[in-house]
Coordinates of C-alpha atoms and ligand atoms in Angstrom, one line a residue:
X1 CA 149.2 144.2 73.6
X2 CA 147.0 147.3 74.4
X3 CA 148.0 148.2 78.0
X4 CA 144.4 148.8 79.2
X5 CA 143.3 145.4 77.9
X6 CA 145.7 143.7 80.3
X7 CA 144.0 141.9 83.1
X8 CA 145.3 140.8 86.5
X9 CA 143.4 137.6 87.1
X10 CA 141.4 135.0 85.4
X11 CA 138.3 136.2 87.2
X12 CA 138.7 139.7 85.5
X13 CA 139.1 138.0 82.1
X14 CA 135.9 136.1 82.7
X15 CA 134.0 139.3 83.5
X16 CA 135.3 140.8 80.3
X17 CA 134.3 137.7 78.3
X18 CA 130.8 138.0 79.7
X19 CA 130.6 141.6 78.6
X20 CA 132.1 141.0 75.2
X21 CA 130.5 137.7 74.0
X22 CA 126.9 137.2 72.9
X23 CA 125.0 135.6 75.7
X24 CA 124.7 132.2 74.0
X25 CA 128.4 132.0 73.3
X26 CA 129.3 133.0 76.9
X27 CA 126.9 130.4 78.3
X28 CA 128.3 127.7 76.0
X29 CA 131.7 128.3 77.7
X30 CA 130.3 128.4 81.2
X31 CA 128.9 124.9 80.3
X32 CA 128.4 122.6 83.3
X33 CA 125.7 120.0 83.7
X34 CA 122.6 119.2 85.8
X35 CA 122.8 121.2 89.0
X36 CA 126.4 122.2 88.4
X37 CA 127.7 120.6 91.6
X38 CA 130.8 119.1 90.1
X39 CA 131.7 122.3 88.1
X40 CA 131.4 124.4 91.3
X41 CA 133.3 121.9 93.5
X42 CA 136.3 121.8 91.1
X43 CA 136.9 125.5 91.9
X44 CA 135.7 125.4 95.5
X45 CA 138.0 122.6 96.5
X46 CA 141.1 124.6 95.7
X47 CA 139.9 127.4 98.0
X48 CA 139.6 124.8 100.8
X49 CA 143.3 124.0 100.5
X50 CA 145.6 126.3 102.4
X51 CA 149.3 127.3 102.2
X52 CA 151.8 127.8 105.0
X53 CA 154.0 130.9 104.3
X54 CA 157.5 131.5 105.4
X55 CA 159.1 135.0 105.8
X56 CA 162.9 134.7 105.4
X57 CA 165.5 132.5 103.8
X58 CA 163.5 131.8 100.7
X59 CA 165.4 130.7 97.6
X60 CA 166.2 133.8 95.3
X61 CA 164.9 132.1 92.2
X62 CA 162.5 129.3 91.4
X63 CA 162.6 126.5 88.8
X64 CA 159.3 126.2 86.9
X65 CA 160.2 124.2 83.8
X66 CA 159.3 120.6 83.5
X67 CA 158.4 118.0 80.8
X68 CA 155.1 116.3 80.0
X69 CA 154.7 113.5 77.5
X70 CA 158.2 114.0 76.4
X71 CA 157.7 117.7 75.7
X72 CA 159.7 120.4 77.6
X73 CA 157.3 123.0 78.9
X74 CA 158.5 126.3 80.5
X75 CA 156.0 126.0 83.4
X76 CA 153.7 123.1 84.4
X77 CA 150.6 124.2 82.6
X78 CA 149.0 122.6 79.5
X79 CA 146.0 124.0 77.6
X80 CA 143.1 121.5 77.7
X81 CA 141.4 120.7 74.5
X82 CA 138.2 122.7 74.0
X83 CA 136.1 123.4 70.9
X84 CA 136.2 127.2 70.7
X85 CA 133.5 127.7 68.1
X86 CA 132.4 131.3 67.8
X87 CA 134.6 132.8 70.6
X88 CA 137.1 134.4 68.3
X89 CA 137.8 134.2 64.5
X90 CA 141.3 132.9 65.1
X91 CA 139.9 130.2 67.5
X92 CA 142.3 127.4 68.2
X93 CA 145.1 129.0 66.2
X94 CA 145.2 132.0 68.5
X95 CA 145.4 129.6 71.5
X96 CA 148.2 127.7 69.8
X97 CA 150.2 130.8 69.0
X98 CA 149.8 132.0 72.6
X99 CA 150.9 128.6 74.0
X100 CA 153.9 128.5 71.7
X101 CA 155.0 132.0 72.7
X102 CA 154.9 131.0 76.3
X103 CA 156.6 127.6 75.8
X104 CA 153.7 125.4 76.8
X105 CA 151.9 122.5 75.1
X106 CA 148.2 122.5 74.1
X107 CA 145.5 120.0 73.4
X108 CA 143.5 120.3 70.2
X109 CA 139.9 119.1 70.4
X110 CA 138.4 116.7 67.9
X111 CA 135.5 119.2 67.9
X112 CA 137.8 122.2 67.2
X113 CA 136.8 124.7 64.5
X114 CA 140.3 124.9 62.9
X115 CA 142.2 122.1 61.1
X116 CA 144.9 120.3 62.9
X117 CA 147.5 121.2 60.3
X118 CA 147.0 125.0 60.9
X119 CA 147.2 124.5 64.6
X120 CA 150.4 122.5 64.6
X121 CA 152.0 125.0 62.4
X122 CA 151.2 127.6 65.1
X123 CA 152.4 125.4 68.0
X124 CA 154.5 122.3 67.4
X125 CA 153.7 121.1 70.9
X126 CA 150.2 120.1 70.0
X127 CA 148.5 117.0 71.5
X128 CA 145.5 115.8 69.4
X129 CA 142.4 114.9 71.4
X130 CA 140.3 112.0 70.3
X131 CA 136.8 110.9 71.2
X132 CA 135.6 107.3 70.7
X133 CA 133.3 108.1 67.8
X134 CA 132.6 106.1 64.7
X135 CA 134.4 102.8 63.6
X136 CA 137.9 101.8 64.4
X137 CA 138.7 102.7 60.8
X138 CA 137.3 106.2 61.2
X139 CA 139.3 106.7 64.4
X140 CA 142.5 105.3 62.8
X141 CA 142.1 107.8 60.0
X142 CA 141.9 110.7 62.4
X143 CA 145.0 109.4 64.3
X144 CA 146.9 109.1 61.0
X145 CA 145.9 112.7 60.0
X146 CA 147.1 114.0 63.4
X147 CA 150.4 112.1 63.0
X148 CA 150.9 113.5 59.4
X149 CA 150.1 117.0 60.7
X150 CA 152.9 116.6 63.3
X151 CA 151.1 116.3 66.6
X152 CA 153.5 115.1 69.3
X153 CA 151.0 113.4 71.6
X154 CA 147.5 111.9 71.7
X155 CA 144.8 112.6 74.3
X156 CA 141.8 110.2 74.5
X157 CA 138.8 111.7 76.4
X158 CA 136.5 108.9 77.4
X159 CA 134.4 110.3 80.3
X160 CA 131.6 111.8 78.2
X161 CA 128.2 110.3 79.0
X162 CA 125.9 112.8 77.1
X163 CA 124.4 114.3 80.3
X164 CA 124.0 117.8 79.0
X165 CA 120.8 119.0 80.6
X166 CA 121.3 122.1 82.8
X167 CA 119.0 123.5 85.5
X168 CA 119.9 127.0 84.2
X169 CA 119.1 126.0 80.6
X170 CA 121.4 125.6 77.6
X171 CA 122.1 128.2 74.9
X172 CA 120.7 127.9 71.4
X173 CA 123.4 126.6 69.0
X174 CA 122.2 126.5 65.4
X175 CA 122.9 123.5 63.1
X176 CA 124.2 126.0 60.5
X177 CA 124.3 129.8 60.2
X178 CA 121.4 130.1 57.8
X179 CA 119.0 133.1 57.6
X180 CA 116.7 131.8 60.3
X181 CA 119.6 131.2 62.7
X182 CA 121.1 134.6 61.9
X183 CA 117.8 136.3 62.6
X184 CA 117.4 134.5 65.9
X185 CA 120.9 135.3 67.0
X186 CA 121.0 138.9 65.6
X187 CA 119.8 140.7 68.7
X188 CA 122.5 139.1 70.9
X189 CA 125.2 139.7 68.3
X190 CA 124.2 143.4 67.8
X191 CA 124.4 143.9 71.5
X192 CA 128.1 142.8 71.4
X193 CA 129.5 145.1 68.7
X194 CA 133.2 144.4 69.6
X195 CA 132.7 140.7 69.1
X196 CA 130.6 141.2 65.9
X197 CA 133.3 143.5 64.5
X198 CA 136.0 140.9 65.1
X199 CA 134.2 138.7 62.7
X200 CA 133.1 141.3 60.2
X201 CA 136.6 142.7 60.0
X202 CA 138.0 139.3 58.9
X203 CA 135.0 138.6 56.6
X204 CA 134.2 135.3 58.3
X205 CA 131.3 133.9 60.3
X206 CA 131.6 131.6 63.3
X207 CA 132.6 128.2 62.1
X208 CA 130.1 125.4 63.0
X209 CA 131.9 122.6 61.3
X210 CA 134.5 120.2 62.9
X211 CA 137.2 119.7 60.3
X212 CA 139.3 117.3 62.4
X213 CA 136.5 114.7 62.6
X214 CA 137.2 114.1 58.9
X215 CA 139.9 111.9 57.6
X216 CA 142.5 113.3 55.2
X217 CA 140.9 114.9 52.2
X218 CA 137.3 114.4 53.4
X219 CA 134.9 117.4 53.8
X220 CA 134.4 118.8 57.4
X221 CA 131.2 117.4 59.0
X222 CA 128.8 119.8 60.9
X223 CA 129.1 119.9 64.7
X224 CA 125.7 118.2 65.1
X225 CA 126.4 115.6 62.4
X226 CA 129.6 114.6 64.2
X227 CA 127.9 114.7 67.6
X228 CA 125.2 112.4 66.3
X229 CA 127.8 109.8 65.1
X230 CA 129.5 110.0 68.5
X231 CA 126.2 109.4 70.4
X232 CA 125.5 106.3 68.3
X233 CA 129.0 104.8 68.9
X234 CA 129.0 102.0 71.5
X235 CA 131.3 102.9 74.5
X236 CA 134.9 101.7 74.1
X237 CA 136.3 98.7 75.9
X238 CA 139.7 98.5 77.6
X239 CA 140.8 96.6 74.5
X240 CA 139.8 99.6 72.4
X241 CA 141.9 101.8 74.7
X242 CA 145.0 99.5 74.2
X243 CA 144.2 99.5 70.4
X244 CA 144.3 103.3 70.4
X245 CA 147.6 103.4 72.3
X246 CA 149.1 100.8 69.8
X247 CA 147.7 102.6 66.8
X248 CA 149.2 106.0 67.9
X249 CA 152.6 104.5 68.9
X250 CA 153.6 107.6 70.8
X251 CA 152.9 109.6 74.1
X252 CA 149.3 108.9 74.9
X253 CA 147.1 110.4 77.7
X254 CA 143.9 109.0 78.9
X255 CA 141.7 112.0 80.0
X256 CA 138.8 111.7 82.4
X257 CA 140.2 109.2 84.9
X258 CA 139.1 109.8 88.5
X259 CA 138.8 106.3 89.9
X260 CA 141.8 104.3 91.2
X261 CA 140.7 101.0 89.4
X262 CA 140.4 102.9 86.1
X263 CA 143.8 104.4 86.6
X264 CA 145.3 100.9 87.1
X265 CA 143.6 99.6 84.0
X266 CA 144.8 102.6 82.0
X267 CA 148.4 101.7 83.0
X268 CA 147.8 98.1 81.9
X269 CA 146.4 99.4 78.6
X270 CA 149.8 101.1 78.0
X271 CA 149.0 104.8 78.4
X272 CA 151.9 107.1 79.2
X273 CA 149.8 109.7 81.1
X274 CA 146.5 110.1 82.9
X275 CA 144.5 113.3 83.2
X276 CA 142.5 113.3 86.5
X277 CA 139.6 115.0 85.0
X278 CA 135.8 115.2 85.1
X279 CA 135.5 117.2 81.9
X280 CA 135.4 120.4 83.9
X281 CA 132.1 119.4 85.5
X282 CA 130.3 119.4 82.1
X283 CA 129.4 115.8 82.3
X284 CA 128.3 113.4 85.0
X285 CA 127.3 115.8 87.8
X286 CA 128.0 114.7 91.4
X287 CA 131.5 113.4 90.8
X288 CA 133.9 115.0 93.3
X289 CA 136.3 117.8 92.4
X290 CA 139.3 116.3 90.7
X291 CA 141.8 117.7 93.2
X292 CA 140.1 115.6 95.9
X293 CA 140.6 112.4 94.0
X294 CA 144.1 113.2 92.7
X295 CA 146.3 111.9 95.5
X296 CA 144.7 108.4 95.5
X297 CA 145.1 108.1 91.7
X298 CA 148.7 109.4 91.9
X299 CA 149.6 106.9 94.7
X300 CA 148.0 104.0 92.8
X301 CA 150.0 104.5 89.6
X302 CA 153.3 105.7 91.2
X303 CA 155.8 106.6 88.6
X304 CA 154.6 104.2 86.0
X305 CA 152.7 107.0 84.2
X306 CA 152.6 110.8 84.4
X307 CA 149.6 112.2 86.2
X308 CA 148.1 115.6 85.5
X309 CA 145.2 117.4 87.2
X310 CA 142.5 119.0 85.1
X311 CA 139.5 121.0 86.4
X312 CA 139.0 124.2 88.4
X313 CA 142.5 125.7 88.0
X314 CA 142.1 129.5 87.9
X315 CA 145.4 130.8 89.5
X316 CA 149.1 129.9 90.0
X317 CA 148.5 128.8 93.6
X318 CA 146.0 126.2 92.4
X319 CA 148.8 124.8 90.2
X320 CA 151.2 124.6 93.2
X321 CA 148.5 122.9 95.3
X322 CA 147.8 120.3 92.6
X323 CA 151.5 119.5 92.2
X324 CA 151.9 119.2 96.0
X325 CA 149.2 116.6 95.9
X326 CA 150.8 114.5 93.2
X327 CA 150.3 116.1 89.8
X328 CA 153.2 116.6 87.4
X329 CA 151.4 119.5 85.7
X330 CA 147.9 120.9 85.3
X331 CA 145.5 121.4 82.4
X332 CA 143.4 124.5 82.0
X333 CA 140.2 124.6 80.0
X334 CA 138.0 127.7 80.7
X335 CA 140.9 130.0 81.8
X336 CA 142.4 130.3 78.3
X337 CA 138.9 130.6 76.8
X338 CA 138.1 133.6 79.0
X339 CA 141.5 135.1 77.9
X340 CA 140.7 134.4 74.2
X341 CA 137.3 136.0 74.5
X342 CA 138.6 139.0 76.4
X343 CA 141.6 139.9 74.2
X344 CA 142.3 137.2 71.5
X345 CA 145.8 135.7 71.4
X346 CA 147.1 138.4 73.8
X347 CA 144.4 137.5 76.2
X348 CA 145.5 133.8 76.2
X349 CA 149.1 134.9 76.7
X350 CA 147.9 137.2 79.6
X351 CA 146.2 134.2 81.2
X352 CA 149.3 132.1 80.9
X353 CA 151.4 134.9 82.3
X354 CA 149.0 135.3 85.3
X355 CA 149.4 131.5 86.0
X356 CA 153.1 131.6 85.6
X357 CA 153.6 134.6 87.9
X358 CA 151.2 133.0 90.4
X359 CA 153.2 129.8 90.5
X360 CA 156.4 131.7 91.0
X361 CA 155.0 133.9 93.8
X362 CA 153.4 130.9 95.6
X363 CA 156.7 129.0 95.5
X364 CA 158.4 132.1 97.0
X365 CA 155.7 132.4 99.6
X366 CA 156.1 128.9 100.8
X367 CA 159.9 128.9 100.5
X368 CA 160.3 126.4 97.7
X369 CA 162.9 126.7 94.9
X370 CA 161.3 124.4 92.4
X371 CA 158.0 122.9 91.3
X372 CA 159.8 119.5 91.5
X373 CA 160.2 119.7 95.3
X374 CA 156.6 120.1 96.3
X375 CA 154.9 117.5 98.5
X376 CA 151.7 117.2 100.6
X377 CA 153.5 119.0 103.5
X378 CA 153.3 122.2 101.4
X379 CA 149.5 122.4 101.6
X380 CA 147.1 122.7 104.6
X381 CA 144.4 120.0 103.9
X382 CA 141.2 120.2 105.9
X383 CA 139.9 117.0 107.5
X384 CA 137.7 114.9 105.2
X385 CA 139.0 116.6 102.0
X386 CA 140.1 113.6 100.0
X387 CA 138.0 111.1 98.0
X388 CA 139.2 107.7 97.0
X389 CA 137.0 106.3 94.2
X390 CA 137.1 102.7 93.0
Ligands
FMN401 C1 133.4 125.0 76.5 C2 134.2 123.8 76.7 C3 134.4 122.9 75.7 C4 135.1 121.7 76.0 N1 135.4 120.8 74.9 C5 136.2 119.7 75.1 C6 136.6 118.9 74.1 O1 136.2 119.1 72.9 N2 137.3 117.8 74.4 C7 137.8 117.5 75.6 O2 138.5 116.6 75.9 N3 137.4 118.3 76.7 C8 136.7 119.4 76.5 N4 136.3 120.2 77.5 C9 136.9 119.9 78.8 C10 138.2 120.6 79.0 O3 139.2 119.9 78.2 C11 138.7 120.5 80.5 O4 138.6 119.1 80.9 C12 137.9 121.3 81.4 O5 137.5 122.5 80.9 C13 138.8 121.6 82.7 O6 138.1 122.3 83.6 P1 138.3 123.9 83.8 O7 137.5 124.5 82.7 O8 137.8 124.2 85.1 O9 139.8 124.2 83.6 C14 135.6 121.4 77.3 C15 135.4 122.3 78.3 C16 134.7 123.5 78.0 C17 134.4 124.5 79.2

């Protein structure tokens, strides 16, 4: 890694990403929906939570390793599935290599730009992420492809409600990179020579297809083609959830759960893990920060399934706070994307190192020797902080 490319925090990585990426690509990663209230609250809620430091007698070393969905991970962070079109030529493969080098698992989006087979080769601890799109046969084919590729877990993301309008406007994303699209995007791309060079050097153009939405041997559909199919698919029932669990026959996470009643139904449907998530605030705006809803969900399911927290994590102390409030681990979406944009694979490793070091120093600061001994007593929670939904 080039020393001066190293960054000390996720916020610095985000500023670099903003300077390096064409405006449309950067804005696609900022994402959010409607007035952005949920997206902002995910981050703001962590700042409301405090910590109580201790000054002597702390344990000399700290245990960070754990397991999730049967996979040993060297610290309690998992990369959330995100489509990373146009951020970096290596895309999801760079994220997978970084995750593997730091000993953590990563989700791979159905809308990823790189085929699942290449990504699993880079990181065997890959969980494939499914949307409920198309017929049961289409979905079964995608599940079989993920299994054949060697994925070790399945994540079903079911909280998407197609609420994508934003008060600050959405970036232009072309259907395909034809001459018209290239001309329209050229001024932005030319203004970001380092990003442009990263593609020119590899002789590739940003990939706008979604290869993992195809079954084995089928051609990759376009992003918009796959999105259209998904929009026209009727929402899944709880029977469909149980069917996905039974079809996969392995560790299965339901992502997007924030209500207690949904969490209980998910347990009944046979899932092995729940991700308390609101899609990073990109979806139904006005839902509370996930960390506010986490303790009620964790209490409701007890130790019947594993519970992870997804949304708003930007630093190691956020991970410790989420674990103190009942999460077994956290998932991070934007943080690794900022790292990828800032410095490719090394940037993603940098983000993971920042999180790991932050978890360790927070444990030291509060006098805990392990991520496994955290409890609500370790955080200072302001009155009225929690939300119990359903
Ligand atoms: C640009 C972008 C693309 C995303 N794509 C997907 C996706 O394809 N599948 C999915 O399950 N979640 C997707 N998400 C949601 C993330 O998996 C995750 O829930 C969210 O980013 C967590 O919030 P955080 O970014 O504050 O960490 C996406 C999020 C972003 C920002």
